[in-house]
Amino acid sequence: MARGVDAVEQQSRSSIHFQRAVEPQPAPGSADLGIRVRSAIRRVQDFLLAAQAEDGHWCAELEGDSILESEYVLLMHYLGRTDEAKVGKAAAYLRKKQMPEGGWSQYPGGPPDVSASVKAYFVLKLLGDEPEAPHMERARRAILELGGIESTNSFTKLYLSIFGVYEWEKAPAVPPELLFFPKWFPFNLYEMSSWSRAIVVPLSVIWALRPQCEVPDHALLDELHATGAPRKARPAVGGERGRAWASFFLLVDWMFKAFERVGLRPLRRAALRRAERWILERLEKSDGLGAIFPPIVNTILALDCLGYSREDPIFKRQVAELEKLEIEEEDTLRVQPCLSPVWDTSLVLNALAESDFPGDHPACERATEWLLSKEVVEPGDWRVKNPQGPIGGWYFEYANEFYPDCDDTAEVLTALARVRLTGRVGRRSREAADRGLAWLLAMQNRDGGWASFDRDCDRQFLTYIPFADHNAMIDPSSADITGRVLEALSLYGFGRSSPEVRRAVDYLLAAQEPDGSWFGRWGCNYIYGTWLALQGLAAIGEDPASEWGWRAVEWLEGCQNSDGGWGELPASYDDPNSKGKGPSTAAQTAWAVLGLIAAGREGSDAVRRGAEHLVATQREDGSWRDVHWTGTGFPKVFYLRYHYYAVYFPLLALGTYARLAERRLRPEQGPRLVS
C-alpha cells in the first residue's frame, strides 16, 4: 500500500497533537492539579494492569436492561429448566430492578417501558408471584397505563405467542420466504442491518413453525389487555412518505398472513431449509449466531422447531454460548447481551499509550498478540454489499468471524499504531494493520461516512416494516464511527488531501447539528458524537479554529455541570431538548474533556475543571464507577453500561491532559509515569 504502517513513524505521538498559533496560559493551581492528575494516572494504570487476563486481554461486564433476564427465564421454561436455582435467581434480579412506580425501564432513571414491563410481569407470574402481591399490582397498573400488552413491540408479541398468551395472528409476519428475495430487490435480507438479519432469520423459522409451550392457567395475561386503542410506543415519523410506506408494509403483512391462513406457501419447505443452512454457516467461528443474546436465543428456539435433539452437539453448543453470558451471584443472576473483549482491550491499550505507559511493556505486548489472534481472515456477511473488498478487520467479541465492524477495526488500528512494537510481534502487527486498513477503506459509504458492519445499508423505507420497531433495521453512516476512523487514518499517513478523508470530512461537517453538536449513535449521545467528530477532524488536520469548531466548543462548554463534569441521559434520544443534560459521569466527562482538547481548548477553565472532577471522583482502587448508563445499543430501545467506560476513558482524558500540561509547564522535567 502507498500508505501504511511505515507512515506511523512520521506522525506525532497522538493524533490530537497539532500546532497552535497561541499557547494558552496555565490556570492558577495547574501545578498542583498536575501532581494529582499524575497520581490518578498511576493508580488507574495499576488497576488495569491488575485486571488484565493472563493471555493479555481485558473484558469487563457489559450490562443491559431487564429484557435479557426475562427472555432468559422464558427460554429456560421452554427448555423445561424452570426449576433450576439460577432461574429463581434471575427472577430475584427482576424484582430488584423493578421501579418503585411498578414498571421496568430501559436504563436507570428512565421511564417505564411497556415491553420490558410486560415480559418481567409475565416471568414473575409464571414463576408463582401472586397477582395480588403489591409489586405485581404496581406492575399491572403501570403496564395498563402504558397501553397494555397491545402496545408492546413486535418481538415481544412474537415471544408471547410462543407461550400462548398472545395470538400469532396479531403478531407481525416474519416469513422465511424473505430469504428468497434476490439481492437486487429493494427489500432483501442484506439490506437489513447485520444484527437485524441475525435476529430475523431464526425468528422467521419460529414464525413459520409456530412452536407452542404451554403455561399454567395462573400465568395467563388476560388482565394486561387495555381497553381502547393501544398506545403507540413510538409515533410514526416521516410525513406522508413515511405513512405511505407504513401502509404498504401493513398490506404486505396482511397478504402474508392471508396466504398462511389458506395454506398457500409453496416455497415454505425450501425456505426453511435455506434459513437452516444460513444459520448453521454462521455458527462457525462464532460464539453463537452474531455472538449476541437475541440471535442466540432465537437460534435455540429455531433449532428446536426444526427438530434438532436437545442432545445434538449443535443445539447444546448454542445453549452453552448463552450460559457464557450469565453472571451468577449468591442471590441473583443477570445476563449480558454479549461480551466485549476486543473493544475493551483496544481501548485499554490506547488509554495506556496516551498516558505515557511504555509500549514495549510486557502487558502491551501480550495484549497486542491477543488482538492479532482475533483478526478476521475469512469473508463474512459484509462481502455481499462489498464483493471486491479485501479481507481484514476485527470484531467485538471473542469469536464472531462473520461480523467484523468498522468501529472495532479503527480502534484496534489506532492501538497498534500507538503501541508500535518491534521484533516478531511488531512485524505481525504491521502486516495485520495493513490488511485492516485496506478493509476499513473499502467499507466507506457512498455518503463519505462509515457505518458499523455493512456498506451502504441505509434504505430508510425499511424502518416502516411492521417487525422493524426495534429501531435498528438499517446501519447508516454515523458521526462517531467516522470520527474514530479519521483518527485511525491520521496515524497511517492519511491527510486532508486524501480523497477518502475529504469525503469523510464533508460528511462530518454536513452532519453537525445547528447548535454545534454531533449525534452519537453508539454512545450516549451528543457528548459522545461531538467528542469523536472533533477528535477525527482535528487528527486529520482540519482547523478547529473554524466556525464548526467554535460552535462545538460553545456547545460542549455550555453543557458542563456545576461540579465540573458532564453528563447526558439516554433521554436525549427521545427528546433533543435534553441533549447534554444529566448527572456527571466519569466517561462523559472524559469525552467532553477530550473533545475540547481536540478543539484546541486544553488550557481552558472548562478542561481544567473537568480534570479536577475526574481526580476528585476517582475511587480508592484507581477506578471510577458510573451509575448512569453511557452506552447505546439501539437508540430509543436498548442501552448499555460498559463497566470499563468509567475506567479507560478517564485514563485517556487525564493522560492526554497531563502530557499537554507538562509540555506547557515544565517540558524538561516531565516525570515518568511508570517505573
XYZ file of C-alpha atoms in Angstrom:
675
model
C 0.000 0.000 0.000
C 1.177 3.534 -0.714
C 0.235 4.495 2.811
C 0.542 2.018 5.609
C 2.113 1.194 8.895
C 5.516 2.561 7.862
C 3.970 6.018 7.790
C 3.233 5.802 11.503
C 6.759 6.913 12.368
C 6.099 10.192 10.564
C 3.127 11.010 12.789
C 3.079 12.749 16.146
C 2.688 10.554 19.230
C -1.005 11.451 19.485
C -3.452 12.252 16.759
C -4.699 15.287 18.665
C -1.307 16.976 18.999
C -1.434 19.611 16.298
C 0.320 23.001 16.178
C -1.413 26.063 17.547
C -0.622 29.704 16.904
C -1.091 30.729 20.525
C -0.387 28.543 23.535
C -2.951 29.074 26.329
C -1.565 30.180 29.673
C -1.724 27.768 32.613
C -4.521 28.423 35.046
C -3.838 29.108 38.740
C -3.266 25.894 40.617
C -2.261 23.991 37.482
C 0.961 22.674 39.029
C -0.903 21.154 41.978
C -3.525 19.711 39.670
C -0.773 18.241 37.515
C 0.621 16.332 40.503
C -2.808 14.977 41.395
C -3.504 14.047 37.777
C -0.251 12.102 37.529
C -1.075 10.309 40.773
C -4.543 9.440 39.455
C -2.994 8.125 36.244
C -0.615 5.819 38.092
C -3.467 4.437 40.178
C -5.738 3.675 37.242
C -2.833 2.159 35.309
C -2.212 -0.147 38.266
C -5.915 -1.009 38.364
C -5.922 -2.011 34.707
C -2.695 -3.993 34.930
C -4.141 -5.993 37.814
C -7.313 -6.664 35.800
C -5.540 -7.942 32.683
C -6.210 -11.589 31.854
C -3.259 -13.951 31.699
C -3.483 -14.186 27.899
C -3.281 -10.386 27.602
C -6.843 -9.209 27.027
C -9.318 -7.178 29.068
C -13.054 -7.758 29.277
C -15.396 -6.071 31.734
C -19.059 -6.661 32.347
C -21.484 -5.354 29.730
C -24.822 -4.617 31.372
C -28.189 -4.450 29.607
C -31.772 -3.996 30.705
C -34.217 -6.464 32.279
C -35.444 -7.828 28.937
C -32.344 -10.036 28.942
C -33.263 -11.748 32.212
C -36.929 -12.010 31.205
C -36.194 -13.711 27.892
C -33.606 -15.914 29.575
C -36.216 -17.220 32.037
C -38.757 -17.745 29.251
C -36.231 -19.798 27.290
C -35.413 -21.846 30.388
C -39.136 -22.528 30.785
C -39.345 -23.555 27.124
C -36.453 -25.980 27.694
C -38.087 -27.423 30.809
C -35.482 -25.988 33.162
C -37.643 -23.639 35.230
C -36.858 -25.478 38.460
C -33.136 -24.725 38.277
C -31.851 -22.468 41.036
C -30.404 -19.930 38.616
C -33.861 -19.296 37.144
C -35.044 -18.248 40.584
C -32.010 -16.025 40.896
C -32.857 -14.338 37.592
C -36.379 -13.709 38.919
C -34.894 -12.200 42.075
C -32.849 -9.870 39.893
C -36.008 -8.830 38.037
C -37.736 -7.977 41.303
C -34.698 -5.961 42.317
C -34.791 -3.943 39.064
C -38.491 -3.056 39.305
C -39.157 0.683 39.542
C -40.989 1.996 42.622
C -43.844 3.046 40.325
C -44.248 -0.544 39.183
C -42.730 -0.901 35.729
C -39.295 -1.732 34.361
C -37.184 0.793 32.473
C -34.626 0.556 29.684
C -31.973 2.274 31.810
C -31.599 3.547 35.391
C -33.550 6.750 35.799
C -35.532 6.208 32.623
C -39.299 5.973 32.197
C -41.075 2.597 32.377
C -41.050 0.620 29.136
C -44.144 -1.366 28.252
C -42.354 -4.286 26.541
C -39.818 -4.727 29.326
C -42.587 -4.451 31.923
C -44.902 -6.996 30.274
C -42.104 -9.559 29.935
C -40.961 -9.122 33.533
C -44.537 -9.329 34.837
C -45.158 -12.481 32.778
C -41.976 -14.120 34.066
C -42.764 -13.370 37.698
C -46.331 -14.574 37.303
C -45.118 -17.727 35.554
C -42.753 -18.450 38.451
C -45.514 -18.097 41.021
C -45.620 -14.476 42.184
C -49.195 -13.819 43.287
C -51.058 -11.237 41.153
C -52.349 -9.656 44.360
C -48.845 -9.073 45.716
C -48.088 -5.325 45.998
C -45.220 -5.400 43.477
C -47.389 -7.234 40.942
C -50.309 -4.840 41.414
C -47.983 -1.898 40.858
C -46.571 -3.562 37.745
C -50.033 -4.256 36.361
C -51.160 -0.649 36.867
C -48.029 0.650 35.165
C -48.486 -1.671 32.186
C -52.123 -0.679 31.685
C -51.196 2.995 31.903
C -48.667 2.372 29.125
C -51.335 0.834 26.873
C -51.254 -2.799 27.934
C -49.995 -5.824 26.096
C -51.226 -4.452 22.747
C -48.652 -1.634 22.973
C -45.625 -3.938 23.223
C -43.164 -4.172 20.353
C -43.283 -6.817 17.643
C -40.592 -9.092 19.106
C -42.383 -9.159 22.456
C -45.648 -10.160 20.765
C -43.911 -12.959 18.878
C -42.299 -14.333 22.041
C -45.552 -14.147 23.977
C -47.268 -16.054 21.153
C -44.931 -18.986 21.745
C -46.366 -19.306 25.243
C -49.995 -18.909 24.190
C -50.582 -15.554 25.899
C -50.818 -13.611 22.647
C -52.296 -14.531 19.271
C -49.924 -15.404 16.444
C -52.312 -13.754 14.013
C -51.875 -10.384 15.725
C -48.086 -10.562 15.736
C -46.277 -9.301 12.615
C -45.425 -11.771 9.871
C -41.773 -12.813 9.559
C -41.930 -15.339 6.690
C -38.791 -17.351 5.872
C -39.507 -16.770 2.179
C -37.753 -13.432 2.728
C -34.512 -15.335 2.173
C -35.509 -15.871 -1.463
C -35.726 -12.166 -2.252
C -32.828 -11.511 -4.683
C -30.042 -9.125 -3.737
C -31.092 -6.669 -6.440
C -34.581 -6.431 -4.929
C -35.086 -3.217 -2.890
C -36.070 -5.254 0.149
C -33.836 -8.252 0.757
C -32.076 -9.815 3.703
C -28.837 -7.919 3.132
C -30.467 -4.512 3.144
C -31.153 -5.148 6.838
C -28.500 -4.369 9.424
C -26.318 -7.309 10.403
C -27.856 -7.601 13.871
C -31.392 -7.464 12.458
C -30.791 -10.231 9.942
C -29.215 -12.386 12.658
C -32.363 -11.882 14.726
C -34.828 -12.209 11.865
C -33.613 -15.373 10.104
C -34.095 -17.724 13.098
C -37.199 -15.739 14.056
C -38.647 -16.486 10.619
C -38.301 -20.204 11.374
C -40.113 -19.667 14.665
C -42.901 -17.684 12.967
C -43.348 -20.304 10.256
C -43.411 -23.335 12.572
C -45.160 -21.607 15.494
C -43.970 -23.623 18.475
C -46.291 -23.854 21.454
C -45.069 -24.010 25.030
C -47.895 -24.386 27.500
C -48.000 -22.261 30.612
C -50.265 -22.904 33.596
C -53.550 -21.033 33.823
C -52.226 -18.858 36.635
C -49.651 -17.370 34.215
C -52.123 -16.127 31.578
C -52.132 -12.379 30.895
C -55.792 -11.581 30.302
C -55.588 -8.730 32.808
C -52.981 -6.897 30.709
C -55.336 -6.175 27.810
C -56.110 -2.472 27.995
C -59.451 -1.070 26.926
C -59.483 1.261 23.943
C -56.883 1.619 21.216
C -53.330 0.515 22.038
C -50.829 3.249 22.704
C -48.119 3.619 20.094
C -44.687 3.096 21.606
C -43.153 5.500 19.063
C -45.336 7.652 16.814
C -44.822 7.212 13.100
C -42.423 9.735 11.602
C -41.522 10.635 8.061
C -44.589 12.597 6.997
C -46.753 11.465 4.120
C -43.963 9.363 2.631
C -43.433 7.506 5.913
C -47.153 6.878 6.342
C -47.344 5.596 2.775
C -44.540 3.097 3.382
C -46.086 2.013 6.683
C -49.420 1.411 4.945
C -47.722 -0.519 2.151
C -45.895 -2.852 4.531
C -49.059 -3.388 6.585
C -50.724 -4.533 3.369
C -47.819 -6.907 2.663
C -48.077 -8.205 6.230
C -51.810 -8.852 5.736
C -51.128 -10.695 2.457
C -48.542 -12.992 4.037
C -50.972 -13.827 6.832
C -53.773 -14.445 4.327
C -51.573 -16.882 2.394
C -50.731 -18.552 5.689
C -54.390 -18.984 6.625
C -55.249 -20.755 3.354
C -52.035 -22.804 3.285
C -50.680 -21.081 0.171
C -46.960 -21.402 0.856
C -45.350 -23.466 -1.946
C -41.814 -22.367 -1.067
C -42.077 -22.886 2.665
C -40.091 -26.120 2.941
C -37.305 -24.786 0.701
C -37.285 -21.507 2.624
C -36.889 -23.313 5.942
C -34.007 -25.354 4.533
C -32.326 -22.172 3.331
C -32.824 -20.498 6.710
C -31.355 -23.541 8.450
C -28.276 -23.510 6.186
C -27.867 -19.767 6.690
C -27.894 -20.176 10.474
C -25.551 -23.170 10.560
C -22.969 -21.488 8.317
C -22.774 -18.546 10.702
C -22.283 -20.686 13.783
C -18.755 -21.477 12.601
C -16.028 -19.469 14.342
C -18.675 -17.693 16.376
C -19.828 -17.556 19.967
C -23.363 -18.219 18.822
C -25.187 -16.540 15.939
C -23.900 -12.974 15.780
C -22.352 -13.629 19.216
C -25.170 -11.594 20.769
C -28.054 -12.577 23.037
C -31.187 -12.164 20.842
C -29.948 -14.264 17.874
C -28.576 -16.918 20.233
C -31.972 -17.281 21.939
C -33.772 -17.282 18.580
C -31.357 -19.894 17.225
C -32.017 -22.236 20.143
C -35.771 -21.913 19.569
C -35.387 -22.301 15.792
C -33.235 -25.436 16.094
C -35.825 -26.943 18.397
C -38.565 -26.109 15.881
C -36.538 -27.754 13.120
C -36.396 -30.994 15.082
C -32.887 -30.894 16.486
C -32.473 -33.085 19.538
C -31.600 -31.201 22.669
C -28.654 -33.567 22.953
C -27.417 -32.629 19.469
C -23.917 -31.046 19.736
C -25.056 -28.039 17.693
C -28.032 -27.427 19.973
C -26.012 -27.961 23.156
C -23.309 -25.587 21.969
C -25.804 -22.753 21.477
C -27.167 -23.273 24.975
C -23.586 -23.231 26.254
C -22.935 -19.948 24.423
C -25.968 -18.469 26.148
C -24.725 -19.665 29.525
C -21.412 -17.863 28.971
C -23.387 -14.632 29.236
C -24.647 -15.432 32.733
C -23.277 -13.635 35.794
C -24.422 -15.627 38.803
C -24.055 -14.278 42.307
C -25.224 -15.532 45.676
C -28.829 -14.375 45.363
C -29.245 -13.098 41.809
C -28.369 -13.871 38.212
C -28.082 -11.349 35.403
C -27.349 -11.854 31.724
C -25.039 -9.864 29.470
C -26.150 -9.046 25.907
C -22.713 -10.125 24.632
C -19.060 -9.946 25.625
C -16.751 -7.055 24.672
C -13.099 -8.220 24.840
C -11.739 -6.807 21.566
C -13.361 -3.448 22.246
C -12.171 -3.310 25.843
C -8.647 -4.466 25.033
C -8.060 -1.985 22.218
C -9.440 0.894 24.280
C -7.289 -0.029 27.280
C -4.201 -0.130 25.050
C -4.998 3.301 23.631
C -5.581 4.760 27.088
C -2.286 3.315 28.361
C -0.398 4.668 25.356
C -1.897 8.138 25.791
C -0.839 8.148 29.447
C 2.858 7.566 28.641
C 2.792 3.895 29.524
C 5.732 2.257 27.706
C 4.605 0.490 24.546
C 7.203 -2.242 24.956
C 5.871 -3.203 28.399
C 5.030 -6.958 28.574
C 1.382 -6.092 29.250
C 1.166 -4.207 25.959
C 2.933 -6.971 24.064
C 0.578 -9.638 25.447
C -2.453 -7.506 24.643
C -1.213 -6.874 21.109
C -0.607 -10.566 20.497
C -4.106 -11.322 21.757
C -5.647 -8.730 19.422
C -3.698 -10.133 16.474
C -5.219 -13.544 17.207
C -8.680 -12.017 16.698
C -8.057 -10.654 13.211
C -10.704 -11.668 10.665
C -9.239 -13.926 7.974
C -12.358 -15.091 6.132
C -15.141 -13.159 4.344
C -18.438 -12.642 6.126
C -21.808 -11.057 5.506
C -20.185 -7.703 4.741
C -18.918 -9.201 1.454
C -22.443 -9.222 -0.022
C -22.555 -5.428 -0.310
C -18.792 -5.124 -0.764
C -17.950 -8.035 -3.125
C -14.498 -6.772 -4.123
C -13.403 -5.672 -0.669
C -10.241 -7.189 0.837
C -10.456 -9.378 3.934
C -9.372 -7.990 7.271
C -10.578 -6.141 10.333
C -11.657 -7.078 13.833
C -14.913 -7.948 15.574
C -16.197 -7.034 19.041
C -16.467 -10.352 20.869
C -14.235 -13.377 21.479
C -15.338 -15.074 18.241
C -17.545 -13.576 15.530
C -15.772 -14.190 12.224
C -18.744 -13.300 10.006
C -19.142 -9.843 11.532
C -16.077 -7.580 11.742
C -17.036 -3.961 12.316
C -15.552 -0.593 11.431
C -15.631 0.768 14.984
C -13.553 -2.046 16.481
C -11.246 -2.166 13.479
C -10.491 1.554 13.716
C -9.841 1.317 17.455
C -7.540 -1.693 17.043
C -5.648 0.073 14.239
C -5.173 3.102 16.477
C -3.897 0.897 19.299
C -1.445 -0.935 17.034
C -0.104 2.388 15.761
C 0.332 3.849 19.237
C 1.966 0.803 20.824
C 4.421 0.289 17.925
C 6.147 -2.894 18.981
C 9.338 -4.205 17.353
C 10.512 -7.711 16.512
C 8.224 -10.581 15.567
C 5.104 -9.144 17.193
C 5.786 -5.752 15.646
C 6.115 -7.295 12.194
C 2.867 -9.235 12.584
C 1.208 -6.103 13.884
C 2.218 -4.070 10.824
C 1.016 -6.761 8.437
C -2.342 -7.111 10.192
C -2.725 -3.340 10.321
C -2.175 -3.057 6.571
C -4.914 -5.640 5.970
C -7.243 -3.980 8.455
C -6.632 -0.577 6.914
C -7.424 -1.874 3.432
C -10.657 -3.461 4.683
C -11.672 -0.293 6.506
C -11.117 1.922 3.468
C -13.206 -0.427 1.342
C -16.079 -0.111 3.812
C -16.540 3.645 3.327
C -20.126 4.506 2.395
C -21.156 6.481 -0.668
C -22.014 9.465 1.562
C -18.396 9.587 2.822
C -19.054 8.210 6.293
C -18.581 4.841 7.904
C -21.242 2.637 9.471
C -20.840 -0.419 11.701
C -20.966 -3.753 9.884
C -22.049 -3.120 6.300
C -21.577 -0.656 3.476
C -24.479 1.482 2.229
C -27.068 -0.218 4.435
C -29.264 2.865 4.610
C -32.649 2.308 2.950
C -34.835 4.314 5.288
C -38.129 2.912 3.984
C -37.290 -0.458 5.545
C -37.769 1.052 9.007
C -41.540 1.012 8.357
C -41.755 -2.796 8.146
C -44.029 -3.988 10.993
C -41.335 -6.087 12.672
C -38.798 -3.219 12.423
C -39.951 -1.373 15.528
C -36.724 -2.212 17.360
C -35.282 0.928 15.684
C -32.291 -0.909 14.257
C -33.348 -2.136 10.833
C -30.600 -0.305 8.934
C -26.943 0.566 9.541
C -26.236 4.023 8.064
C -23.131 6.159 8.477
C -22.609 7.683 11.902
C -20.543 10.656 13.014
C -18.963 8.807 15.933
C -17.601 5.920 13.861
C -16.497 8.259 11.065
C -14.584 10.408 13.553
C -12.892 7.347 15.026
C -11.913 6.137 11.537
C -10.402 9.531 10.682
C -8.293 9.389 13.831
C -7.014 5.951 12.824
C -6.282 7.083 9.263
C -4.264 10.036 10.563
C -1.845 7.585 12.169
C -1.250 5.771 8.883
C -0.155 8.655 6.684
C -3.534 9.956 5.547
C -4.146 13.688 5.475
C -6.604 16.272 4.236
C -5.607 15.762 0.609
C -6.637 12.095 0.590
C -9.913 11.632 -1.317
C -11.232 9.219 1.315
C -10.534 11.781 4.011
C -12.039 14.647 2.042
C -15.306 12.749 1.607
C -15.388 11.822 5.296
C -14.744 15.424 6.364
C -17.554 16.634 4.107
C -19.846 14.045 5.675
C -18.968 15.102 9.222
C -19.365 18.816 8.567
C -22.754 18.189 6.944
C -23.828 16.041 9.912
C -23.120 18.734 12.525
C -26.229 19.958 14.319
C -27.144 23.672 14.203
C -26.085 24.100 17.851
C -22.605 22.707 17.114
C -23.032 19.156 18.436
C -22.980 15.806 16.658
C -25.370 12.895 17.221
C -23.834 9.853 18.926
C -25.046 6.518 17.574
C -23.085 4.116 19.778
C -22.543 6.212 22.900
C -24.835 8.487 24.832
C -25.259 10.718 22.973
C -24.350 14.166 21.681
C -21.362 14.391 24.040
C -20.055 11.131 22.570
C -20.695 12.106 18.960
C -19.227 15.590 19.413
C -16.042 14.274 21.011
C -15.350 11.763 18.259
C -16.218 14.155 15.432
C -13.895 16.807 16.877
C -11.165 14.263 17.520
C -11.332 12.894 13.986
C -11.438 16.288 12.286
C -8.542 17.667 14.331
C -6.482 14.495 13.924
C -6.729 14.604 10.158
C -5.595 18.237 10.042
C -8.800 20.267 9.904
C -8.527 23.592 11.709
C -10.693 23.592 14.857
C -10.485 27.396 14.899
C -13.002 27.261 12.060
C -16.651 28.095 12.590
C -17.598 24.431 13.101
C -15.019 24.098 15.861
C -16.148 27.176 17.776
C -19.770 26.093 17.609
C -18.850 22.675 19.009
C -16.753 24.235 21.777
C -19.556 26.593 22.765
C -21.977 23.678 22.939
C -19.667 21.460 24.998
C -18.696 24.220 27.407
C -22.324 25.277 27.665
C -23.467 21.909 28.993
C -20.757 21.496 31.659
C -22.260 20.833 35.084
C -21.561 22.958 38.138
C -19.389 20.166 39.602
C -17.049 20.402 36.609
C -18.227 17.205 34.970
C -20.513 16.383 32.090
C -23.458 14.016 31.816
C -26.205 13.098 29.379
C -29.008 10.611 29.883
C -30.377 8.347 27.136
C -33.499 10.525 27.295
C -31.784 12.780 24.747
C -32.518 10.178 22.053
C -36.231 10.786 22.604
C -36.095 14.476 23.441
C -33.350 16.603 21.822
C -34.135 19.339 24.349
C -32.428 17.157 26.955
C -29.210 16.786 24.953
C -26.083 17.307 27.001
C -28.068 17.246 30.249
C -27.689 14.772 33.071
C -25.732 13.946 36.227
C -21.985 13.953 35.706
C -20.369 10.646 34.789
C -16.690 9.802 34.524
C -16.992 8.529 30.938
C -18.911 11.519 29.593
C -16.661 13.961 31.434
C -13.684 12.287 29.774
C -15.347 12.522 26.342
C -16.061 16.226 26.797
C -12.515 16.946 28.006
C -11.056 15.083 25.035
C -13.358 16.894 22.634
C -12.374 20.298 23.990
C -8.677 19.387 23.878
C -9.068 18.298 20.270
C -10.639 21.681 19.540
C -7.613 23.483 20.985
C -9.017 24.252 24.431
C -6.614 22.263 26.592
C -5.718 25.325 28.661
C -9.300 26.396 29.233
C -11.052 26.637 32.564
C -13.636 24.106 31.361
C -10.970 21.464 30.698
C -9.216 22.195 33.989
C -12.483 21.820 35.902
C -13.214 18.592 34.019
C -9.820 17.181 35.032
C -10.451 18.310 38.607
C -13.772 16.483 38.607
C -12.173 13.254 37.405
C -9.420 13.422 40.005
C -11.899 14.202 42.785
C -14.241 11.332 41.923
C -11.638 8.587 41.462
C -12.169 5.653 43.811
C -9.589 4.195 46.167
C -8.788 1.291 43.837
C -7.961 3.679 40.981
C -11.177 3.203 39.026
C -14.366 5.199 38.620
C -17.936 3.925 38.635
C -20.799 5.401 36.631
C -24.260 4.682 37.977
C -25.862 6.207 34.906
C -25.517 4.325 31.639
C -23.479 5.816 28.808
C -23.534 3.078 26.138
C -26.063 2.752 23.331
C -27.245 -0.436 21.666
C -30.289 0.745 19.720
C -31.358 4.377 20.270
C -34.744 4.631 21.997
C -34.842 0.856 22.506
C -31.780 -0.648 24.214
C -28.977 0.861 26.282
C -25.813 -0.432 27.905
C -23.423 0.092 30.761
C -19.870 -0.826 29.808
C -18.275 -1.219 33.204
C -14.831 -0.162 31.914
C -16.076 3.021 30.222
C -15.606 4.655 33.610
C -12.006 3.417 33.715
C -10.205 3.674 30.397
C -11.899 6.844 29.117
C -10.898 8.859 32.219
C -7.369 7.478 31.821
C -7.358 8.535 28.166
C -8.508 12.048 29.097
C -6.173 12.511 32.053
C -3.225 11.080 30.143
C -3.779 13.485 27.265
C -4.299 16.404 29.644
C -1.169 15.587 31.664
C 1.191 15.408 28.702
C -0.066 18.664 27.237
C 0.098 20.361 30.642
C 3.661 19.133 31.204
C 4.667 20.426 27.805
C 3.398 23.879 28.777
C 4.627 23.990 32.360
C 7.941 22.152 32.557
C 8.709 20.129 29.445
C 12.268 19.475 30.567
C 11.087 17.709 33.754
C 8.249 15.536 32.532
C 8.238 12.639 35.035
C 7.935 9.029 34.038
C 4.516 7.659 34.932
C 5.688 4.058 35.078
C 8.943 2.890 36.559
